[in-house]
PDB file of C-alpha atoms in Angstrom:
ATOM      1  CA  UNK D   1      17.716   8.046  -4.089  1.00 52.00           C
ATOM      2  CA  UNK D   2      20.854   8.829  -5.924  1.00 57.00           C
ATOM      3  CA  UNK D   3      21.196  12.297  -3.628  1.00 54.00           C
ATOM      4  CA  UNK D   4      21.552   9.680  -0.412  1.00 60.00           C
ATOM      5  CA  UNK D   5      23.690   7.398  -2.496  1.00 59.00           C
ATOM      6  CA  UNK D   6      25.931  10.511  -2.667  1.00 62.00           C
ATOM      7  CA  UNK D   7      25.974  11.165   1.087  1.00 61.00           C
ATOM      8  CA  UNK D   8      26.531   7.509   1.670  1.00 58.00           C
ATOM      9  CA  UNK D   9      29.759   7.703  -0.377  1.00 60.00           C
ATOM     10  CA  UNK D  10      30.743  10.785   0.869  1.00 59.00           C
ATOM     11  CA  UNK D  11      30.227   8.994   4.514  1.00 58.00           C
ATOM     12  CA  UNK D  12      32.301   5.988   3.732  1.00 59.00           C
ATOM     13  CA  UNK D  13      35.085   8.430   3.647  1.00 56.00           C
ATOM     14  CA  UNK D  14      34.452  10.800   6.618  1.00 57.00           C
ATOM     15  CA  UNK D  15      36.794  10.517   9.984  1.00 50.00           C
ATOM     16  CA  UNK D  16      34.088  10.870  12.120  1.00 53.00           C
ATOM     17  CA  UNK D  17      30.247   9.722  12.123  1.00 47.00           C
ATOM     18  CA  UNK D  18      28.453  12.492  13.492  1.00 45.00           C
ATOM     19  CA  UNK D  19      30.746  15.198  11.102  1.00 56.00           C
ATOM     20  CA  UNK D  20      30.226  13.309   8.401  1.00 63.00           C
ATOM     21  CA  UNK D  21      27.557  14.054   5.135  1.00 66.00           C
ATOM     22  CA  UNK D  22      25.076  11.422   6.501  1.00 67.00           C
ATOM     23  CA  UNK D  23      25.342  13.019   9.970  1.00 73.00           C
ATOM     24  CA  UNK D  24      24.590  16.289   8.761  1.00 76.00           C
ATOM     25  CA  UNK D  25      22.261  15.697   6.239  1.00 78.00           C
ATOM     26  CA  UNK D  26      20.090  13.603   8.410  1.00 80.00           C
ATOM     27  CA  UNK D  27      20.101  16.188  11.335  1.00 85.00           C
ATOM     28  CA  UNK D  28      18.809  18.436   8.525  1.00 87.00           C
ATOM     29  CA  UNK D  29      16.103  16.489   7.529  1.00 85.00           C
ATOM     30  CA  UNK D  30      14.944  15.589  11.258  1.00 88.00           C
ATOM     31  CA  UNK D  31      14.943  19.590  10.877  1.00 90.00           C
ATOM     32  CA  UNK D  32      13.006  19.908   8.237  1.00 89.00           C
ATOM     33  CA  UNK D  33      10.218  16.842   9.043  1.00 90.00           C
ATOM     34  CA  UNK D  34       9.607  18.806  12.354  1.00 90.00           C
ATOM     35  CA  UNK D  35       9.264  22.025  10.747  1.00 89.00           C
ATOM     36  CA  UNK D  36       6.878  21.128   8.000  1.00 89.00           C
ATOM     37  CA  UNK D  37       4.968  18.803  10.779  1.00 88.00           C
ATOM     38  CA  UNK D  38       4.166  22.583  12.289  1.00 86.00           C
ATOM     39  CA  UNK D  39       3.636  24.177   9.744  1.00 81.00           C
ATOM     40  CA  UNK D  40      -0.844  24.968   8.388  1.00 73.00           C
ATOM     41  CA  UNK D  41      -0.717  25.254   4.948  1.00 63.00           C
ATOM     42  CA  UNK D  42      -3.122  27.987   3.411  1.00 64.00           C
ATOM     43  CA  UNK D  43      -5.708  26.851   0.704  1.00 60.00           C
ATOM     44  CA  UNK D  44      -3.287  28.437  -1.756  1.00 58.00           C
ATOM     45  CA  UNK D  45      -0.276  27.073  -0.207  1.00 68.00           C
ATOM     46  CA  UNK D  46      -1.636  23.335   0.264  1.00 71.00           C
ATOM     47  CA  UNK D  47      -0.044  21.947  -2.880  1.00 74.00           C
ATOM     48  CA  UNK D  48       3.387  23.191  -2.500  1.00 80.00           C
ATOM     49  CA  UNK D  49       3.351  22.317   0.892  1.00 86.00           C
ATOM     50  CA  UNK D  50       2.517  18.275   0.353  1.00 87.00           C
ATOM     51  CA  UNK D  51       5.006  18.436  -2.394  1.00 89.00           C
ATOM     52  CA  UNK D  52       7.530  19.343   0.091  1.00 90.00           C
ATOM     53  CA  UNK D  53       6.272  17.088   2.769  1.00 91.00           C
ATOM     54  CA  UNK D  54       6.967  14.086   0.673  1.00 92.00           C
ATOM     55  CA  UNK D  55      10.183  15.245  -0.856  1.00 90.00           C
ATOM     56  CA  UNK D  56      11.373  15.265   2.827  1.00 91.00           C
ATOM     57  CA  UNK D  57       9.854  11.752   3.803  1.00 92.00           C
ATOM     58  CA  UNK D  58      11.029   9.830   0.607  1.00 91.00           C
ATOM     59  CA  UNK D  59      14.612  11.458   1.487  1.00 89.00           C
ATOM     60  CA  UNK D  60      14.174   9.925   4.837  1.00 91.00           C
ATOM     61  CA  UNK D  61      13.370   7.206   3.897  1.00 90.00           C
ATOM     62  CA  UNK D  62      16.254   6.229   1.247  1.00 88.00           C
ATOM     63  CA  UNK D  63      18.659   7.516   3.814  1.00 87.00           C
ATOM     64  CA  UNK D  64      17.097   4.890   6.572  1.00 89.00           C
ATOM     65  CA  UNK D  65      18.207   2.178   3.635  1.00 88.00           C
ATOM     66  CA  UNK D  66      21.926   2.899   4.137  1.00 82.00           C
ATOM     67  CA  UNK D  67      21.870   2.118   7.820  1.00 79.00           C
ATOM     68  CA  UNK D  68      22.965   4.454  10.586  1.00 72.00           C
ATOM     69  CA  UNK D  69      26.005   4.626   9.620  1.00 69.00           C
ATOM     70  CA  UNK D  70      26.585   5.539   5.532  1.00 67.00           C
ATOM     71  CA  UNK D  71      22.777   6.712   5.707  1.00 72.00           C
ATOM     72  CA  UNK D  72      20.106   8.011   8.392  1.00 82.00           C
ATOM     73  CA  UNK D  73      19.229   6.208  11.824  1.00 88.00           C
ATOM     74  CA  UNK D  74      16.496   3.938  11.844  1.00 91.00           C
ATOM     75  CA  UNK D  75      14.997   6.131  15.273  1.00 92.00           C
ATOM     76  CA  UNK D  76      14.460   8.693  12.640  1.00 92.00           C
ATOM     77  CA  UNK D  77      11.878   7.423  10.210  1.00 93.00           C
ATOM     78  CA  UNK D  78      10.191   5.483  13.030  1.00 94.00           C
ATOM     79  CA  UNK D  79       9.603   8.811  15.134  1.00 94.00           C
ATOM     80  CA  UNK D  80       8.663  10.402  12.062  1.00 94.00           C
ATOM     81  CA  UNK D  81       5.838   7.745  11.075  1.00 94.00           C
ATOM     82  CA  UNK D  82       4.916   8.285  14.966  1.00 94.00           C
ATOM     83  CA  UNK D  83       4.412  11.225  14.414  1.00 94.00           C
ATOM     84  CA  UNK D  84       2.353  11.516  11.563  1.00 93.00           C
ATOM     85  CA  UNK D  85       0.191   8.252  12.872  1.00 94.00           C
ATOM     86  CA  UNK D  86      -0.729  10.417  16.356  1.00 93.00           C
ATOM     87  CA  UNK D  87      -2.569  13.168  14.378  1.00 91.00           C
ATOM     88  CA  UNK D  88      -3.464  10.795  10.992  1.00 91.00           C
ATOM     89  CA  UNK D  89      -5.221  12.778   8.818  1.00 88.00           C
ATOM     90  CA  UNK D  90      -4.796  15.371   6.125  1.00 87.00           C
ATOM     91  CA  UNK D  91      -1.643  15.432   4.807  1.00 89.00           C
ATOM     92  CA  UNK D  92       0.158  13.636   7.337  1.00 92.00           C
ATOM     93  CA  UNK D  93      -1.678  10.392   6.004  1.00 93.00           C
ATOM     94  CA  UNK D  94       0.324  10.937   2.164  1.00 93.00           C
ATOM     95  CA  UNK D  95       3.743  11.357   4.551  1.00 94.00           C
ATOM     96  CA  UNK D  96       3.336   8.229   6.055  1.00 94.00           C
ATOM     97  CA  UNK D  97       2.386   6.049   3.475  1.00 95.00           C
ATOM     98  CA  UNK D  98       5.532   7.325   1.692  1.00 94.00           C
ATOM     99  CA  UNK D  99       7.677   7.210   4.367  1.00 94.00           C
ATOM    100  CA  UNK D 100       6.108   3.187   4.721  1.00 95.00           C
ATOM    101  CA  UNK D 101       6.534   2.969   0.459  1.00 93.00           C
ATOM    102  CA  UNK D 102      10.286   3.860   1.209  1.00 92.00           C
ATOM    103  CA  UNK D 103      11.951   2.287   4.172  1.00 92.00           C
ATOM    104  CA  UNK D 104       8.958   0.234   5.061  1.00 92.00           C
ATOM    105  CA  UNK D 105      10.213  -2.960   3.811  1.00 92.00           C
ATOM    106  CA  UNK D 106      13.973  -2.532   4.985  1.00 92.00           C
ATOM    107  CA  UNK D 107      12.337  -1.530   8.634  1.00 93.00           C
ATOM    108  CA  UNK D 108      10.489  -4.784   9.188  1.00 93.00           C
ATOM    109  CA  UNK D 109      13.106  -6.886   7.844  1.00 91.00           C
ATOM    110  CA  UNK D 110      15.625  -5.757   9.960  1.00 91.00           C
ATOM    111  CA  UNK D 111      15.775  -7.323  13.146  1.00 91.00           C
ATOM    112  CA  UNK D 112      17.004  -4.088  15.179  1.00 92.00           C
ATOM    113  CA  UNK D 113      13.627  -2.184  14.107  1.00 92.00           C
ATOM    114  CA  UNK D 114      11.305  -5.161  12.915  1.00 92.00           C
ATOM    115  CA  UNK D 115       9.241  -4.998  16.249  1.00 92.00           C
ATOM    116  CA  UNK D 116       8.619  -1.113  16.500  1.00 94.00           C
ATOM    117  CA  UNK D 117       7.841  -0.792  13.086  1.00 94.00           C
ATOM    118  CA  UNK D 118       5.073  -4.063  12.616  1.00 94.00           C
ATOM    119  CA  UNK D 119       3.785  -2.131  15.778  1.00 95.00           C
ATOM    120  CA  UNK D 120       3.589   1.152  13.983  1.00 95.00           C
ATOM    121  CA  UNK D 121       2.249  -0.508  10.491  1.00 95.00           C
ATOM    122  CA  UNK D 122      -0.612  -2.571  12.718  1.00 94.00           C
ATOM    123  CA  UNK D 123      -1.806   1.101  14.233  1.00 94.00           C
ATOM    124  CA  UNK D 124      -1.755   2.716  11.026  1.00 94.00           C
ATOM    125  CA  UNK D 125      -4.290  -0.155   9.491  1.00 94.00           C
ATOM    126  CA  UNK D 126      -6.388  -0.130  12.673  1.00 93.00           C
ATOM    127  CA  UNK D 127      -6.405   3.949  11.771  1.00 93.00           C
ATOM    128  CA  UNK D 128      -8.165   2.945   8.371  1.00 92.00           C
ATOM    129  CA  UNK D 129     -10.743   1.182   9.388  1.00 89.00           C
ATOM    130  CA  UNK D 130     -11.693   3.479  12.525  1.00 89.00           C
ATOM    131  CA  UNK D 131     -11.822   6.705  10.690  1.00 87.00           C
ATOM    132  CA  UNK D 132     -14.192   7.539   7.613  1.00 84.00           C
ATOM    133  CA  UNK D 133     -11.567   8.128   4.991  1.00 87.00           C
ATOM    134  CA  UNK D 134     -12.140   8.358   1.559  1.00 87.00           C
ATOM    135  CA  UNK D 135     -11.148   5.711  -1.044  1.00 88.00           C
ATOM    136  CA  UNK D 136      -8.465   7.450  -2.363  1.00 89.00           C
ATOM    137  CA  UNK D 137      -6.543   7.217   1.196  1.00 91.00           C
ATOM    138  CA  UNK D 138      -7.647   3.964   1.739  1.00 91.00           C
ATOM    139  CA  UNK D 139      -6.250   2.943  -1.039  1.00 92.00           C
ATOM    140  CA  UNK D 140      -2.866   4.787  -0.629  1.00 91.00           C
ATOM    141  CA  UNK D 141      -2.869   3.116   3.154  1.00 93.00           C
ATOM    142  CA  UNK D 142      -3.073  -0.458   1.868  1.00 92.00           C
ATOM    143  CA  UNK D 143      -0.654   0.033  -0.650  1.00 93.00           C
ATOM    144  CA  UNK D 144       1.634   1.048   1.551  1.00 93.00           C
ATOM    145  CA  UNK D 145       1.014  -1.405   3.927  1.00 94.00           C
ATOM    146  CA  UNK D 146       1.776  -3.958   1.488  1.00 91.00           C
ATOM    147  CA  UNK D 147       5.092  -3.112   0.043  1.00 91.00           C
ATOM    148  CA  UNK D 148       6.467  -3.260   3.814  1.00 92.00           C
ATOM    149  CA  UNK D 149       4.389  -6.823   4.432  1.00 90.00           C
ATOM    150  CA  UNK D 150       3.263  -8.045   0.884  1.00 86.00           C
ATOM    151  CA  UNK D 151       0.777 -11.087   1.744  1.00 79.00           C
ATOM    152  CA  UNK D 152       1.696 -14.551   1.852  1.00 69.00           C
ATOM    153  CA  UNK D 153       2.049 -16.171  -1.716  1.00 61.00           C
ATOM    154  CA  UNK D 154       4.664 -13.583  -2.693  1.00 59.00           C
ATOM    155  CA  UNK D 155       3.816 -12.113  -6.820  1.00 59.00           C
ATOM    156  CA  UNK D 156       2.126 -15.317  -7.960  1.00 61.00           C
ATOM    157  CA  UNK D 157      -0.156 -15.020  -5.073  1.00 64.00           C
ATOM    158  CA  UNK D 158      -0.853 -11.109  -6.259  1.00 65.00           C
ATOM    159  CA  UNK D 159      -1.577 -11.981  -9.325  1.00 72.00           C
ATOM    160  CA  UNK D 160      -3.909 -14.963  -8.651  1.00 72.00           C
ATOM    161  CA  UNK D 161      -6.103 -12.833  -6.162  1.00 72.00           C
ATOM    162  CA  UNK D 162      -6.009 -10.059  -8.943  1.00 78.00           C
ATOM    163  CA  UNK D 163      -7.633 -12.468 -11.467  1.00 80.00           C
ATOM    164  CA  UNK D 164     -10.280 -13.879  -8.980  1.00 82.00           C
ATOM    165  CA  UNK D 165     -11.301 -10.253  -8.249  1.00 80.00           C
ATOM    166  CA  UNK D 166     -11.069  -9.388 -11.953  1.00 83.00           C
ATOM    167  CA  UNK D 167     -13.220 -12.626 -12.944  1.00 84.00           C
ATOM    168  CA  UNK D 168     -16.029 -11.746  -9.911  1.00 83.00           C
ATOM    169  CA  UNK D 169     -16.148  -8.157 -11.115  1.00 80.00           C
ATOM    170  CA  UNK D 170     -17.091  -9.110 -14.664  1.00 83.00           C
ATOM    171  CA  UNK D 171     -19.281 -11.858 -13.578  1.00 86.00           C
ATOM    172  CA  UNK D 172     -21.077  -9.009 -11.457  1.00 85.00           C
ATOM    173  CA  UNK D 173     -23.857  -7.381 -13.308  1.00 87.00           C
ATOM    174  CA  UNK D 174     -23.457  -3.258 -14.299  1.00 87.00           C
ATOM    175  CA  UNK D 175     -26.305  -2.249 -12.512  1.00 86.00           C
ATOM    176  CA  UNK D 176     -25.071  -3.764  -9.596  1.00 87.00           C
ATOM    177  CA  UNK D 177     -21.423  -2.226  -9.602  1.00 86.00           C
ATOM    178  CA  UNK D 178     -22.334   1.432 -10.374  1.00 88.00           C
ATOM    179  CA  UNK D 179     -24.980   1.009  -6.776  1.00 87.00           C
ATOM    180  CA  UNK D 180     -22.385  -0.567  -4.987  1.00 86.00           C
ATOM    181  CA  UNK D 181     -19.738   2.491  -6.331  1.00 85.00           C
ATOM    182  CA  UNK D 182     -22.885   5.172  -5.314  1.00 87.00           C
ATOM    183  CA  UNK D 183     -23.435   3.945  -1.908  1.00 86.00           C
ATOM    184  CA  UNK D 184     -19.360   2.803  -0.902  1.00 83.00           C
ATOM    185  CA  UNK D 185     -17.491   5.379  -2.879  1.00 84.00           C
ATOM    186  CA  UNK D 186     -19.466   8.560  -4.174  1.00 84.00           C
ATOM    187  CA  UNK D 187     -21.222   9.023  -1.168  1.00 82.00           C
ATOM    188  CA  UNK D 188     -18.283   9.876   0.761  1.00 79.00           C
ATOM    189  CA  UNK D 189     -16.738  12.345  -0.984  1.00 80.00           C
ATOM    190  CA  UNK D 190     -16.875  15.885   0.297  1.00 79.00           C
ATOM    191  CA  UNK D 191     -18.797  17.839   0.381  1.00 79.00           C
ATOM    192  CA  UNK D 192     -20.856  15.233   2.081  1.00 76.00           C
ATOM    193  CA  UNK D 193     -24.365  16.924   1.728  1.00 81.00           C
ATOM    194  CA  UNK D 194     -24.338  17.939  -2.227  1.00 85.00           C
ATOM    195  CA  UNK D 195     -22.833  13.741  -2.780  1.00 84.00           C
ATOM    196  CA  UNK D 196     -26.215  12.576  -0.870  1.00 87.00           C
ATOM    197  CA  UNK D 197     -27.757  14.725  -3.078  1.00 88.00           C
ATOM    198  CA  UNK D 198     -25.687  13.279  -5.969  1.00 90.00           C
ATOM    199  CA  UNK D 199     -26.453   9.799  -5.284  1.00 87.00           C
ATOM    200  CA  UNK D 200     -30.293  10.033  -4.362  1.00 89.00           C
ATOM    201  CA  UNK D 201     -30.522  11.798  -7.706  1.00 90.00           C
ATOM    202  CA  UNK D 202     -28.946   9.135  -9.419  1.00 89.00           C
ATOM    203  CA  UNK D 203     -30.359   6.241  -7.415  1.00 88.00           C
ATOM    204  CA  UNK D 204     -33.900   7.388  -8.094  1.00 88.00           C
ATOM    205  CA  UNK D 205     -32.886   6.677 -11.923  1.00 88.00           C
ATOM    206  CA  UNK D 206     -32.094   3.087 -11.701  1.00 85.00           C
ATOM    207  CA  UNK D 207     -34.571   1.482 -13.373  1.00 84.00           C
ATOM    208  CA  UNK D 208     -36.421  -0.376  -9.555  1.00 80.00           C
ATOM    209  CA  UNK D 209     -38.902  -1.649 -11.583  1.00 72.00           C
ATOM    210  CA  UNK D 210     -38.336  -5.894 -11.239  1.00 62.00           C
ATOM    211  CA  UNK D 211     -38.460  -7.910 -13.746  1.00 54.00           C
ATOM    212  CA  UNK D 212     -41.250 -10.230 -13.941  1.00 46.00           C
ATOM    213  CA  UNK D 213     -39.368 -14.173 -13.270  1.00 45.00           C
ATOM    214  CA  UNK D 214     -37.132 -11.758 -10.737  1.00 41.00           C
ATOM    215  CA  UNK D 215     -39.969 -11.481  -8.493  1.00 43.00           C
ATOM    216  CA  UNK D 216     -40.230 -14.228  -6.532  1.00 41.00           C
ATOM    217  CA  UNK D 217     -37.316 -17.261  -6.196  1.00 43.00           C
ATOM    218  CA  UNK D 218     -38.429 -20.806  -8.511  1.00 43.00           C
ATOM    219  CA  UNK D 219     -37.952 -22.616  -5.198  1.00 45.00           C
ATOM    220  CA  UNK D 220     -40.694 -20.450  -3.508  1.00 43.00           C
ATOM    221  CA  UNK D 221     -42.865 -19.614  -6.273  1.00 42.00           C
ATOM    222  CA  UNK D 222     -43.402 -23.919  -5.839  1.00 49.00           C
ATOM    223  CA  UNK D 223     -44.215 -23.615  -2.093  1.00 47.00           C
ATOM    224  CA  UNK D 224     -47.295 -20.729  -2.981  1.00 41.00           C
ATOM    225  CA  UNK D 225     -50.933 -22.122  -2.979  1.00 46.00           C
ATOM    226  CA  UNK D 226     -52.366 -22.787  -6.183  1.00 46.00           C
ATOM    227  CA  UNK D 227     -54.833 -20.465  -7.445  1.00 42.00           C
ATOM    228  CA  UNK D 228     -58.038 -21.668  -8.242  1.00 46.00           C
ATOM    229  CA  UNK D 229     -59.434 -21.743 -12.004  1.00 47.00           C
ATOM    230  CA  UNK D 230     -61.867 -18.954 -12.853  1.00 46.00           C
ATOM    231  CA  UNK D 231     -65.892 -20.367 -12.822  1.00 51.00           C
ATOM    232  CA  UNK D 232     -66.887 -20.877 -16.327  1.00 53.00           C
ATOM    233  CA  UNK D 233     -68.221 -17.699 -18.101  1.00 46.00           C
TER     234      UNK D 233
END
């Protein structure tokens, strides 16, 4: 943030738009995105590569803040979510939830770009749900999501929702929750054939066995038949 701040200054100063710091700096950074969009990372070179991936996207997107003018254009962060929503997956899904985190907010709420980028932020959601991602990634998508469009209610609303889920969890018993994180969460991790093997392994350790007033509801253990007494011995 504070290196756009600079160029923002610098800008404020500048005779002309397109020599100015802004100018420059944000033809750089189209530059850049493009280049790194290209660019297959080697198993070695994976880590560095995301690193600089979302260097480049947060940079975007705190330049997008200061407008077109003292900052980036909005046409730039909006192409560059584009891009990484028409081939979401891998790393491209980490650059646009931070390019979202960023300049999310300030995109929707101004009116110039508010259309084009709800449109963009509704395809990224429909994204989640029609591809198998893990949690981790669904996670990052929804957080990102809602620091552009935080749900109605505002903080209180947050933190209300936060405590009903809290107070559900605890009311739900253990057993329950570690199945439920087996079969929705472990299972999916890769590499998808030793996690089956994982959670079969671990499933055929729960102890199955019910317990004995478990076994059939009160309301239909009334309904049964009765049994007849045993014959006198």
């Amino acid at each position: 943030p504070q290196y756009a701040r600079i160029a923002a200054a610098l800008s404020s100063v500048s005779t002309s738009t397109l020599e100015s710091a802004s100018g420059l700096l944000a033809q750089g950074l189209r530059s850049e995105f493009r280049s790194l969009f290209r660019r297959k990372a080697t198993a070695a070179l994976r880590r560095d590569l995301i690193e600089v991936r979302l260097k480049n996207a947060r940079y975007i997107g705190e330049m997008t803040k200061f407008g077109p003018k003292f900052g980036a254009p909005p046409a730039l962060a909006l192409s560059a979510l584009k891009s990484c929503l028409d081939d979401f997956s891998g790393q491209n899904i980490d650059v646009a939830c931070t390019l979202v985190e960023t300049c999310g907010r300030f995109l929707v709420r101004t009116r110039v770009t508010s259309g084009k980028a709800e449109k963009l932020l509704e395809v990224m959601m429909k994204l989640k749900s029609a591809k198998n991602l893990d949690p981790n990634k669904r996670t990052l998508v929804d957080n990102a999501y809602y620091a552009a469009k935080p749900p109605a209610g505002g903080a209180a609303g947050l933190a209300e929702r936060a405590r009903r889920k809290a107070a559900k969890l605890a009311a739900t018993p253990v057993e329950e929750r570690y199945v439920a994180h087996l079969i929705l969460e472990r299972l999916h991790q890769p590499p998808r054939e030793k996690s089956v093997d994982f959670v079969l392994a671990k499933l055929r350790k729960m102890p199955w066995t019910p317990k004995p007033q478990a076994t059939v509801p009160v309301a239909k253990a009334n309904s049964l038949p009765a049994v007849p007494a045993a014959p006198p011995a």
